Amino acid sequence: MPRTREEILESRRRVREKYGELFDATVALLYRQDPIGINFEVNPDEYQPEAETILPRLSSCQSAEDVLQVVHQEFVRWFADTAGPQERYAQIASELWQLWLEHLHSSKAS
């Protein structure tokens, strides 16, 4: 059953609250790398849905290679026809893995 707009916004709010700056950094990374070509320089929030589904899955990742699989799987789920090959997401996975490690470190320091 499709979610309502309110349910989508509430879910995104909860993810943003849980991950804080990591959510915004992930959205910015995806927007900058723009793996599916939707950055029109006026829509910086365009990758929020993908960040919302990627971040909760990072806790099971042990490496950048694991992150690559997660990111690619989510883009295939969101954009089946235009997601492209896994290699397209290698730089994103590498950078996101570093952001994730920094997030974990800062969470433990708090």
PDB file of N, CA, C and O in Angstrom, residues 35-106:
ATOM      1  N   PRO A  35      24.573  10.150  -9.731  1.00  0.00           N
ATOM      2  CA  PRO A  35      24.735   8.942 -10.539  1.00  0.00           C
ATOM      3  C   PRO A  35      23.660   8.693 -11.591  1.00  0.00           C
ATOM      4  O   PRO A  35      23.894   7.940 -12.542  1.00  0.00           O
ATOM      5  N   ILE A  36      22.515   9.324 -11.456  1.00  0.00           N
ATOM      6  CA  ILE A  36      21.475   9.102 -12.473  1.00  0.00           C
ATOM      7  C   ILE A  36      21.093  10.369 -13.232  1.00  0.00           C
ATOM      8  O   ILE A  36      20.149  10.384 -13.999  1.00  0.00           O
ATOM      9  N   GLY A  37      21.845  11.454 -13.006  1.00  0.00           N
ATOM     10  CA  GLY A  37      21.658  12.657 -13.807  1.00  0.00           C
ATOM     11  C   GLY A  37      20.423  13.469 -13.509  1.00  0.00           C
ATOM     12  O   GLY A  37      19.751  13.938 -14.432  1.00  0.00           O
ATOM     13  N   ILE A  38      20.123  13.675 -12.216  1.00  0.00           N
ATOM     14  CA  ILE A  38      18.949  14.490 -11.871  1.00  0.00           C
ATOM     15  C   ILE A  38      19.330  15.787 -11.150  1.00  0.00           C
ATOM     16  O   ILE A  38      18.470  16.482 -10.640  1.00  0.00           O
ATOM     17  N   ASN A  39      20.603  16.115 -11.132  1.00  0.00           N
ATOM     18  CA  ASN A  39      21.065  17.368 -10.528  1.00  0.00           C
ATOM     19  C   ASN A  39      20.892  18.476 -11.561  1.00  0.00           C
ATOM     20  O   ASN A  39      21.618  18.542 -12.551  1.00  0.00           O
ATOM     21  N   PHE A  40      19.925  19.339 -11.308  1.00  0.00           N
ATOM     22  CA  PHE A  40      19.675  20.462 -12.202  1.00  0.00           C
ATOM     23  C   PHE A  40      20.071  21.781 -11.542  1.00  0.00           C
ATOM     24  O   PHE A  40      19.625  22.846 -11.954  1.00  0.00           O
ATOM     25  N   GLU A  41      20.894  21.681 -10.482  1.00  0.00           N
ATOM     26  CA  GLU A  41      21.443  22.812  -9.737  1.00  0.00           C
ATOM     27  C   GLU A  41      20.386  23.682  -9.072  1.00  0.00           C
ATOM     28  O   GLU A  41      20.675  24.776  -8.635  1.00  0.00           O
ATOM     29  N   VAL A  42      19.157  23.209  -8.993  1.00  0.00           N
ATOM     30  CA  VAL A  42      18.086  23.927  -8.301  1.00  0.00           C
ATOM     31  C   VAL A  42      17.295  22.985  -7.393  1.00  0.00           C
ATOM     32  O   VAL A  42      16.308  23.395  -6.795  1.00  0.00           O
ATOM     33  N   ASN A  43      17.739  21.731  -7.290  1.00  0.00           N
ATOM     34  CA  ASN A  43      16.979  20.714  -6.563  1.00  0.00           C
ATOM     35  C   ASN A  43      17.883  19.906  -5.620  1.00  0.00           C
ATOM     36  O   ASN A  43      17.980  18.693  -5.738  1.00  0.00           O
ATOM     37  N   PRO A  44      18.541  20.571  -4.671  1.00  0.00           N
ATOM     38  CA  PRO A  44      19.511  19.865  -3.822  1.00  0.00           C
ATOM     39  C   PRO A  44      18.920  18.787  -2.918  1.00  0.00           C
ATOM     40  O   PRO A  44      19.658  17.959  -2.393  1.00  0.00           O
ATOM     41  N   ASP A  45      17.617  18.749  -2.773  1.00  0.00           N
ATOM     42  CA  ASP A  45      16.984  17.727  -1.937  1.00  0.00           C
ATOM     43  C   ASP A  45      16.552  16.495  -2.734  1.00  0.00           C
ATOM     44  O   ASP A  45      15.947  15.573  -2.195  1.00  0.00           O
ATOM     45  N   GLU A  46      16.907  16.457  -3.988  1.00  0.00           N
ATOM     46  CA  GLU A  46      16.429  15.410  -4.895  1.00  0.00           C
ATOM     47  C   GLU A  46      16.778  13.997  -4.443  1.00  0.00           C
ATOM     48  O   GLU A  46      16.023  13.062  -4.677  1.00  0.00           O
ATOM     49  N   TYR A  47      17.909  13.827  -3.758  1.00  0.00           N
ATOM     50  CA  TYR A  47      18.337  12.491  -3.349  1.00  0.00           C
ATOM     51  C   TYR A  47      17.981  12.148  -1.897  1.00  0.00           C
ATOM     52  O   TYR A  47      18.497  11.186  -1.354  1.00  0.00           O
ATOM     53  N   GLN A  48      17.089  12.891  -1.283  1.00  0.00           N
ATOM     54  CA  GLN A  48      16.672  12.569   0.085  1.00  0.00           C
ATOM     55  C   GLN A  48      16.027  11.190   0.209  1.00  0.00           C
ATOM     56  O   GLN A  48      16.331  10.459   1.158  1.00  0.00           O
ATOM     57  N   PRO A  49      15.157  10.786  -0.712  1.00  0.00           N
ATOM     58  CA  PRO A  49      14.545   9.453  -0.566  1.00  0.00           C
ATOM     59  C   PRO A  49      15.583   8.324  -0.564  1.00  0.00           C
ATOM     60  O   PRO A  49      15.477   7.375   0.210  1.00  0.00           O
ATOM     61  N   GLU A  50      16.593   8.453  -1.416  1.00  0.00           N
ATOM     62  CA  GLU A  50      17.613   7.424  -1.485  1.00  0.00           C
ATOM     63  C   GLU A  50      18.458   7.411  -0.213  1.00  0.00           C
ATOM     64  O   GLU A  50      18.773   6.337   0.320  1.00  0.00           O
ATOM     65  N   ALA A  51      18.806   8.584   0.283  1.00  0.00           N
ATOM     66  CA  ALA A  51      19.561   8.661   1.544  1.00  0.00           C
ATOM     67  C   ALA A  51      18.756   8.032   2.674  1.00  0.00           C
ATOM     68  O   ALA A  51      19.302   7.323   3.523  1.00  0.00           O
ATOM     69  N   GLU A  52      17.460   8.262   2.658  1.00  0.00           N
ATOM     70  CA  GLU A  52      16.578   7.719   3.694  1.00  0.00           C
ATOM     71  C   GLU A  52      16.596   6.193   3.717  1.00  0.00           C
ATOM     72  O   GLU A  52      16.496   5.581   4.782  1.00  0.00           O
ATOM     73  N   THR A  53      16.742   5.559   2.567  1.00  0.00           N
ATOM     74  CA  THR A  53      16.747   4.094   2.534  1.00  0.00           C
ATOM     75  C   THR A  53      18.151   3.504   2.630  1.00  0.00           C
ATOM     76  O   THR A  53      18.307   2.358   3.063  1.00  0.00           O
ATOM     77  N   ILE A  54      19.154   4.270   2.269  1.00  0.00           N
ATOM     78  CA  ILE A  54      20.541   3.780   2.344  1.00  0.00           C
ATOM     79  C   ILE A  54      21.048   3.797   3.780  1.00  0.00           C
ATOM     80  O   ILE A  54      21.626   2.809   4.253  1.00  0.00           O
ATOM     81  N   LEU A  55      20.867   4.897   4.479  1.00  0.00           N
ATOM     82  CA  LEU A  55      21.484   5.057   5.806  1.00  0.00           C
ATOM     83  C   LEU A  55      21.141   3.949   6.796  1.00  0.00           C
ATOM     84  O   LEU A  55      22.053   3.435   7.458  1.00  0.00           O
ATOM     85  N   PRO A  56      19.901   3.540   6.933  1.00  0.00           N
ATOM     86  CA  PRO A  56      19.612   2.473   7.902  1.00  0.00           C
ATOM     87  C   PRO A  56      20.323   1.152   7.587  1.00  0.00           C
ATOM     88  O   PRO A  56      20.550   0.342   8.477  1.00  0.00           O
ATOM     89  N   ARG A  57      20.687   0.957   6.356  1.00  0.00           N
ATOM     90  CA  ARG A  57      21.350  -0.290   5.959  1.00  0.00           C
ATOM     91  C   ARG A  57      22.853  -0.275   6.214  1.00  0.00           C
ATOM     92  O   ARG A  57      23.502  -1.327   6.174  1.00  0.00           O
ATOM     93  N   LEU A  58      23.430   0.889   6.471  1.00  0.00           N
ATOM     94  CA  LEU A  58      24.881   0.973   6.645  1.00  0.00           C
ATOM     95  C   LEU A  58      25.373   0.255   7.897  1.00  0.00           C
ATOM     96  O   LEU A  58      26.530  -0.169   7.947  1.00  0.00           O
ATOM     97  N   SER A  59      24.523   0.086   8.882  1.00  0.00           N
ATOM     98  CA  SER A  59      24.962  -0.572  10.117  1.00  0.00           C
ATOM     99  C   SER A  59      25.380  -2.021   9.878  1.00  0.00           C
ATOM    100  O   SER A  59      26.129  -2.586  10.673  1.00  0.00           O
ATOM    101  N   SER A  60      24.957  -2.609   8.778  1.00  0.00           N
ATOM    102  CA  SER A  60      25.358  -3.984   8.468  1.00  0.00           C
ATOM    103  C   SER A  60      26.619  -4.050   7.606  1.00  0.00           C
ATOM    104  O   SER A  60      27.112  -5.139   7.321  1.00  0.00           O
ATOM    105  N   CYS A  61      27.143  -2.895   7.215  1.00  0.00           N
ATOM    106  CA  CYS A  61      28.306  -2.865   6.329  1.00  0.00           C
ATOM    107  C   CYS A  61      29.610  -2.947   7.113  1.00  0.00           C
ATOM    108  O   CYS A  61      29.745  -2.347   8.178  1.00  0.00           O
ATOM    109  N   GLN A  62      30.553  -3.687   6.540  1.00  0.00           N
ATOM    110  CA  GLN A  62      31.871  -3.849   7.145  1.00  0.00           C
ATOM    111  C   GLN A  62      32.972  -3.222   6.302  1.00  0.00           C
ATOM    112  O   GLN A  62      34.140  -3.217   6.714  1.00  0.00           O
ATOM    113  N   SER A  63      32.632  -2.706   5.132  1.00  0.00           N
ATOM    114  CA  SER A  63      33.644  -2.166   4.224  1.00  0.00           C
ATOM    115  C   SER A  63      32.976  -1.288   3.168  1.00  0.00           C
ATOM    116  O   SER A  63      31.750  -1.283   3.025  1.00  0.00           O
ATOM    117  N   ALA A  64      33.820  -0.588   2.417  1.00  0.00           N
ATOM    118  CA  ALA A  64      33.317   0.220   1.307  1.00  0.00           C
ATOM    119  C   ALA A  64      32.663  -0.672   0.253  1.00  0.00           C
ATOM    120  O   ALA A  64      31.708  -0.251  -0.408  1.00  0.00           O
ATOM    121  N   GLU A  65      33.144  -1.899   0.108  1.00  0.00           N
ATOM    122  CA  GLU A  65      32.550  -2.829  -0.851  1.00  0.00           C
ATOM    123  C   GLU A  65      31.117  -3.176  -0.445  1.00  0.00           C
ATOM    124  O   GLU A  65      30.230  -3.289  -1.297  1.00  0.00           O
ATOM    125  N   ASP A  66      30.905  -3.350   0.858  1.00  0.00           N
ATOM    126  CA  ASP A  66      29.538  -3.594   1.341  1.00  0.00           C
ATOM    127  C   ASP A  66      28.652  -2.390   1.064  1.00  0.00           C
ATOM    128  O   ASP A  66      27.496  -2.531   0.654  1.00  0.00           O
ATOM    129  N   VAL A  67      29.184  -1.195   1.287  1.00  0.00           N
ATOM    130  CA  VAL A  67      28.425   0.031   1.036  1.00  0.00           C
ATOM    131  C   VAL A  67      28.089   0.126  -0.454  1.00  0.00           C
ATOM    132  O   VAL A  67      26.974   0.502  -0.817  1.00  0.00           O
ATOM    133  N   LEU A  68      29.031  -0.255  -1.296  1.00  0.00           N
ATOM    134  CA  LEU A  68      28.786  -0.237  -2.737  1.00  0.00           C
ATOM    135  C   LEU A  68      27.582  -1.106  -3.091  1.00  0.00           C
ATOM    136  O   LEU A  68      26.715  -0.689  -3.860  1.00  0.00           O
ATOM    137  N   GLN A  69      27.516  -2.274  -2.511  1.00  0.00           N
ATOM    138  CA  GLN A  69      26.376  -3.155  -2.785  1.00  0.00           C
ATOM    139  C   GLN A  69      25.062  -2.530  -2.318  1.00  0.00           C
ATOM    140  O   GLN A  69      24.065  -2.553  -3.033  1.00  0.00           O
ATOM    141  N   VAL A  70      25.076  -1.964  -1.109  1.00  0.00           N
ATOM    142  CA  VAL A  70      23.861  -1.334  -0.566  1.00  0.00           C
ATOM    143  C   VAL A  70      23.413  -0.182  -1.450  1.00  0.00           C
ATOM    144  O   VAL A  70      22.236  -0.083  -1.821  1.00  0.00           O
ATOM    145  N   VAL A  71      24.338   0.706  -1.780  1.00  0.00           N
ATOM    146  CA  VAL A  71      23.993   1.884  -2.584  1.00  0.00           C
ATOM    147  C   VAL A  71      23.449   1.445  -3.941  1.00  0.00           C
ATOM    148  O   VAL A  71      22.405   1.937  -4.388  1.00  0.00           O
ATOM    149  N   HIS A  72      24.130   0.525  -4.579  1.00  0.00           N
ATOM    150  CA  HIS A  72      23.660   0.068  -5.890  1.00  0.00           C
ATOM    151  C   HIS A  72      22.284  -0.589  -5.782  1.00  0.00           C
ATOM    152  O   HIS A  72      21.388  -0.316  -6.600  1.00  0.00           O
ATOM    153  N   GLN A  73      22.095  -1.440  -4.784  1.00  0.00           N
ATOM    154  CA  GLN A  73      20.796  -2.081  -4.610  1.00  0.00           C
ATOM    155  C   GLN A  73      19.680  -1.063  -4.440  1.00  0.00           C
ATOM    156  O   GLN A  73      18.590  -1.208  -5.011  1.00  0.00           O
ATOM    157  N   GLU A  74      19.944  -0.038  -3.647  1.00  0.00           N
ATOM    158  CA  GLU A  74      18.908   0.983  -3.433  1.00  0.00           C
ATOM    159  C   GLU A  74      18.625   1.771  -4.698  1.00  0.00           C
ATOM    160  O   GLU A  74      17.475   2.078  -4.999  1.00  0.00           O
ATOM    161  N   PHE A  75      19.666   2.094  -5.470  1.00  0.00           N
ATOM    162  CA  PHE A  75      19.419   2.828  -6.719  1.00  0.00           C
ATOM    163  C   PHE A  75      18.687   1.960  -7.739  1.00  0.00           C
ATOM    164  O   PHE A  75      17.845   2.455  -8.483  1.00  0.00           O
ATOM    165  N   VAL A  76      18.980   0.677  -7.755  1.00  0.00           N
ATOM    166  CA  VAL A  76      18.235  -0.228  -8.636  1.00  0.00           C
ATOM    167  C   VAL A  76      16.772  -0.274  -8.200  1.00  0.00           C
ATOM    168  O   VAL A  76      15.857  -0.264  -9.035  1.00  0.00           O
ATOM    169  N   ARG A  77      16.555  -0.289  -6.887  1.00  0.00           N
ATOM    170  CA  ARG A  77      15.179  -0.303  -6.375  1.00  0.00           C
ATOM    171  C   ARG A  77      14.432   0.977  -6.770  1.00  0.00           C
ATOM    172  O   ARG A  77      13.273   0.938  -7.171  1.00  0.00           O
ATOM    173  N   TRP A  78      15.110   2.117  -6.653  1.00  0.00           N
ATOM    174  CA  TRP A  78      14.473   3.397  -6.953  1.00  0.00           C
ATOM    175  C   TRP A  78      14.391   3.686  -8.455  1.00  0.00           C
ATOM    176  O   TRP A  78      13.458   4.323  -8.928  1.00  0.00           O
ATOM    177  N   PHE A  79      15.434   3.282  -9.186  1.00  0.00           N
ATOM    178  CA  PHE A  79      15.555   3.655 -10.604  1.00  0.00           C
ATOM    179  C   PHE A  79      15.951   2.439 -11.441  1.00  0.00           C
ATOM    180  O   PHE A  79      17.002   2.435 -12.093  1.00  0.00           O
ATOM    181  N   ALA A  80      15.133   1.430 -11.457  1.00  0.00           N
ATOM    182  CA  ALA A  80      15.474   0.158 -12.094  1.00  0.00           C
ATOM    183  C   ALA A  80      16.014   0.327 -13.514  1.00  0.00           C
ATOM    184  O   ALA A  80      17.017  -0.296 -13.876  1.00  0.00           O
ATOM    185  N   ASP A  81      15.398   1.163 -14.296  1.00  0.00           N
ATOM    186  CA  ASP A  81      15.782   1.291 -15.702  1.00  0.00           C
ATOM    187  C   ASP A  81      17.005   2.173 -15.938  1.00  0.00           C
ATOM    188  O   ASP A  81      17.640   2.062 -16.982  1.00  0.00           O
ATOM    189  N   THR A  82      17.321   3.039 -14.992  1.00  0.00           N
ATOM    190  CA  THR A  82      18.413   3.990 -15.223  1.00  0.00           C
ATOM    191  C   THR A  82      19.547   3.885 -14.212  1.00  0.00           C
ATOM    192  O   THR A  82      20.504   4.656 -14.292  1.00  0.00           O
ATOM    193  N   ALA A  83      19.476   2.948 -13.277  1.00  0.00           N
ATOM    194  CA  ALA A  83      20.497   2.852 -12.230  1.00  0.00           C
ATOM    195  C   ALA A  83      21.883   2.577 -12.786  1.00  0.00           C
ATOM    196  O   ALA A  83      22.873   3.109 -12.292  1.00  0.00           O
ATOM    197  N   GLY A  84      21.976   1.760 -13.787  1.00  0.00           N
ATOM    198  CA  GLY A  84      23.268   1.464 -14.386  1.00  0.00           C
ATOM    199  C   GLY A  84      24.082   0.474 -13.572  1.00  0.00           C
ATOM    200  O   GLY A  84      23.616  -0.075 -12.573  1.00  0.00           O
ATOM    201  N   PRO A  85      25.332   0.271 -13.976  1.00  0.00           N
ATOM    202  CA  PRO A  85      26.180  -0.746 -13.346  1.00  0.00           C
ATOM    203  C   PRO A  85      26.672  -0.334 -11.965  1.00  0.00           C
ATOM    204  O   PRO A  85      26.755   0.855 -11.633  1.00  0.00           O
ATOM    205  N   GLN A  86      27.022  -1.325 -11.195  1.00  0.00           N
ATOM    206  CA  GLN A  86      27.508  -1.098  -9.834  1.00  0.00           C
ATOM    207  C   GLN A  86      28.733  -0.178  -9.819  1.00  0.00           C
ATOM    208  O   GLN A  86      28.880   0.644  -8.912  1.00  0.00           O
ATOM    209  N   GLU A  87      29.598  -0.281 -10.806  1.00  0.00           N
ATOM    210  CA  GLU A  87      30.827   0.522 -10.851  1.00  0.00           C
ATOM    211  C   GLU A  87      30.536   2.023 -10.811  1.00  0.00           C
ATOM    212  O   GLU A  87      31.353   2.799 -10.332  1.00  0.00           O
ATOM    213  N   ARG A  88      29.391   2.416 -11.304  1.00  0.00           N
ATOM    214  CA  ARG A  88      29.005   3.827 -11.315  1.00  0.00           C
ATOM    215  C   ARG A  88      28.943   4.404  -9.896  1.00  0.00           C
ATOM    216  O   ARG A  88      29.060   5.609  -9.699  1.00  0.00           O
ATOM    217  N   TYR A  89      28.799   3.534  -8.901  1.00  0.00           N
ATOM    218  CA  TYR A  89      28.590   3.965  -7.521  1.00  0.00           C
ATOM    219  C   TYR A  89      29.839   3.796  -6.649  1.00  0.00           C
ATOM    220  O   TYR A  89      29.783   4.021  -5.451  1.00  0.00           O
ATOM    221  N   ALA A  90      30.956   3.443  -7.249  1.00  0.00           N
ATOM    222  CA  ALA A  90      32.175   3.155  -6.483  1.00  0.00           C
ATOM    223  C   ALA A  90      32.667   4.379  -5.705  1.00  0.00           C
ATOM    224  O   ALA A  90      33.006   4.270  -4.519  1.00  0.00           O
ATOM    225  N   GLN A  91      32.705   5.535  -6.327  1.00  0.00           N
ATOM    226  CA  GLN A  91      33.177   6.738  -5.638  1.00  0.00           C
ATOM    227  C   GLN A  91      32.217   7.131  -4.519  1.00  0.00           C
ATOM    228  O   GLN A  91      32.637   7.516  -3.425  1.00  0.00           O
ATOM    229  N   ILE A  92      30.948   7.021  -4.774  1.00  0.00           N
ATOM    230  CA  ILE A  92      29.947   7.306  -3.748  1.00  0.00           C
ATOM    231  C   ILE A  92      30.154   6.386  -2.559  1.00  0.00           C
ATOM    232  O   ILE A  92      30.171   6.831  -1.407  1.00  0.00           O
ATOM    233  N   ALA A  93      30.329   5.093  -2.824  1.00  0.00           N
ATOM    234  CA  ALA A  93      30.500   4.111  -1.746  1.00  0.00           C
ATOM    235  C   ALA A  93      31.750   4.416  -0.929  1.00  0.00           C
ATOM    236  O   ALA A  93      31.720   4.353   0.304  1.00  0.00           O
ATOM    237  N   SER A  94      32.821   4.753  -1.596  1.00  0.00           N
ATOM    238  CA  SER A  94      34.066   5.066  -0.894  1.00  0.00           C
ATOM    239  C   SER A  94      33.893   6.274   0.025  1.00  0.00           C
ATOM    240  O   SER A  94      34.277   6.249   1.201  1.00  0.00           O
ATOM    241  N   GLU A  95      33.309   7.325  -0.504  1.00  0.00           N
ATOM    242  CA  GLU A  95      33.096   8.540   0.298  1.00  0.00           C
ATOM    243  C   GLU A  95      32.073   8.304   1.404  1.00  0.00           C
ATOM    244  O   GLU A  95      32.245   8.794   2.522  1.00  0.00           O
ATOM    245  N   LEU A  96      31.031   7.569   1.101  1.00  0.00           N
ATOM    246  CA  LEU A  96      29.999   7.308   2.102  1.00  0.00           C
ATOM    247  C   LEU A  96      30.551   6.439   3.224  1.00  0.00           C
ATOM    248  O   LEU A  96      30.204   6.639   4.391  1.00  0.00           O
ATOM    249  N   TRP A  97      31.404   5.494   2.902  1.00  0.00           N
ATOM    250  CA  TRP A  97      32.032   4.662   3.932  1.00  0.00           C
ATOM    251  C   TRP A  97      32.830   5.544   4.896  1.00  0.00           C
ATOM    252  O   TRP A  97      32.754   5.374   6.113  1.00  0.00           O
ATOM    253  N   GLN A  98      33.568   6.511   4.364  1.00  0.00           N
ATOM    254  CA  GLN A  98      34.335   7.423   5.225  1.00  0.00           C
ATOM    255  C   GLN A  98      33.402   8.273   6.083  1.00  0.00           C
ATOM    256  O   GLN A  98      33.645   8.468   7.277  1.00  0.00           O
ATOM    257  N   LEU A  99      32.334   8.764   5.493  1.00  0.00           N
ATOM    258  CA  LEU A  99      31.348   9.539   6.261  1.00  0.00           C
ATOM    259  C   LEU A  99      30.739   8.679   7.367  1.00  0.00           C
ATOM    260  O   LEU A  99      30.536   9.151   8.490  1.00  0.00           O
ATOM    261  N   TRP A 100      30.455   7.426   7.057  1.00  0.00           N
ATOM    262  CA  TRP A 100      29.867   6.512   8.032  1.00  0.00           C
ATOM    263  C   TRP A 100      30.835   6.279   9.191  1.00  0.00           C
ATOM    264  O   TRP A 100      30.433   6.318  10.360  1.00  0.00           O
ATOM    265  N   LEU A 101      32.100   6.036   8.883  1.00  0.00           N
ATOM    266  CA  LEU A 101      33.095   5.822   9.939  1.00  0.00           C
ATOM    267  C   LEU A 101      33.229   7.051  10.825  1.00  0.00           C
ATOM    268  O   LEU A 101      33.332   6.937  12.049  1.00  0.00           O
ATOM    269  N   GLU A 102      33.233   8.228  10.224  1.00  0.00           N
ATOM    270  CA  GLU A 102      33.290   9.476  10.996  1.00  0.00           C
ATOM    271  C   GLU A 102      32.058   9.609  11.881  1.00  0.00           C
ATOM    272  O   GLU A 102      32.152  10.037  13.038  1.00  0.00           O
ATOM    273  N   HIS A 103      30.912   9.255  11.349  1.00  0.00           N
ATOM    274  CA  HIS A 103      29.659   9.306  12.111  1.00  0.00           C
ATOM    275  C   HIS A 103      29.740   8.381  13.326  1.00  0.00           C
ATOM    276  O   HIS A 103      29.364   8.766  14.435  1.00  0.00           O
ATOM    277  N   LEU A 104      30.218   7.157  13.106  1.00  0.00           N
ATOM    278  CA  LEU A 104      30.344   6.202  14.210  1.00  0.00           C
ATOM    279  C   LEU A 104      31.308   6.722  15.267  1.00  0.00           C
ATOM    280  O   LEU A 104      31.045   6.617  16.471  1.00  0.00           O
ATOM    281  N   HIS A 105      32.417   7.274  14.831  1.00  0.00           N
ATOM    282  CA  HIS A 105      33.415   7.791  15.755  1.00  0.00           C
ATOM    283  C   HIS A 105      32.835   8.955  16.575  1.00  0.00           C
ATOM    284  O   HIS A 105      33.001   9.006  17.795  1.00  0.00           O
ATOM    285  N   SER A 106      32.147   9.861  15.897  1.00  0.00           N
ATOM    286  CA  SER A 106      31.594  11.019  16.614  1.00  0.00           C
ATOM    287  C   SER A 106      30.448  10.598  17.528  1.00  0.00           C
ATOM    288  O   SER A 106      30.234  11.198  18.582  1.00  0.00           O
TER     289      SER A 106
END
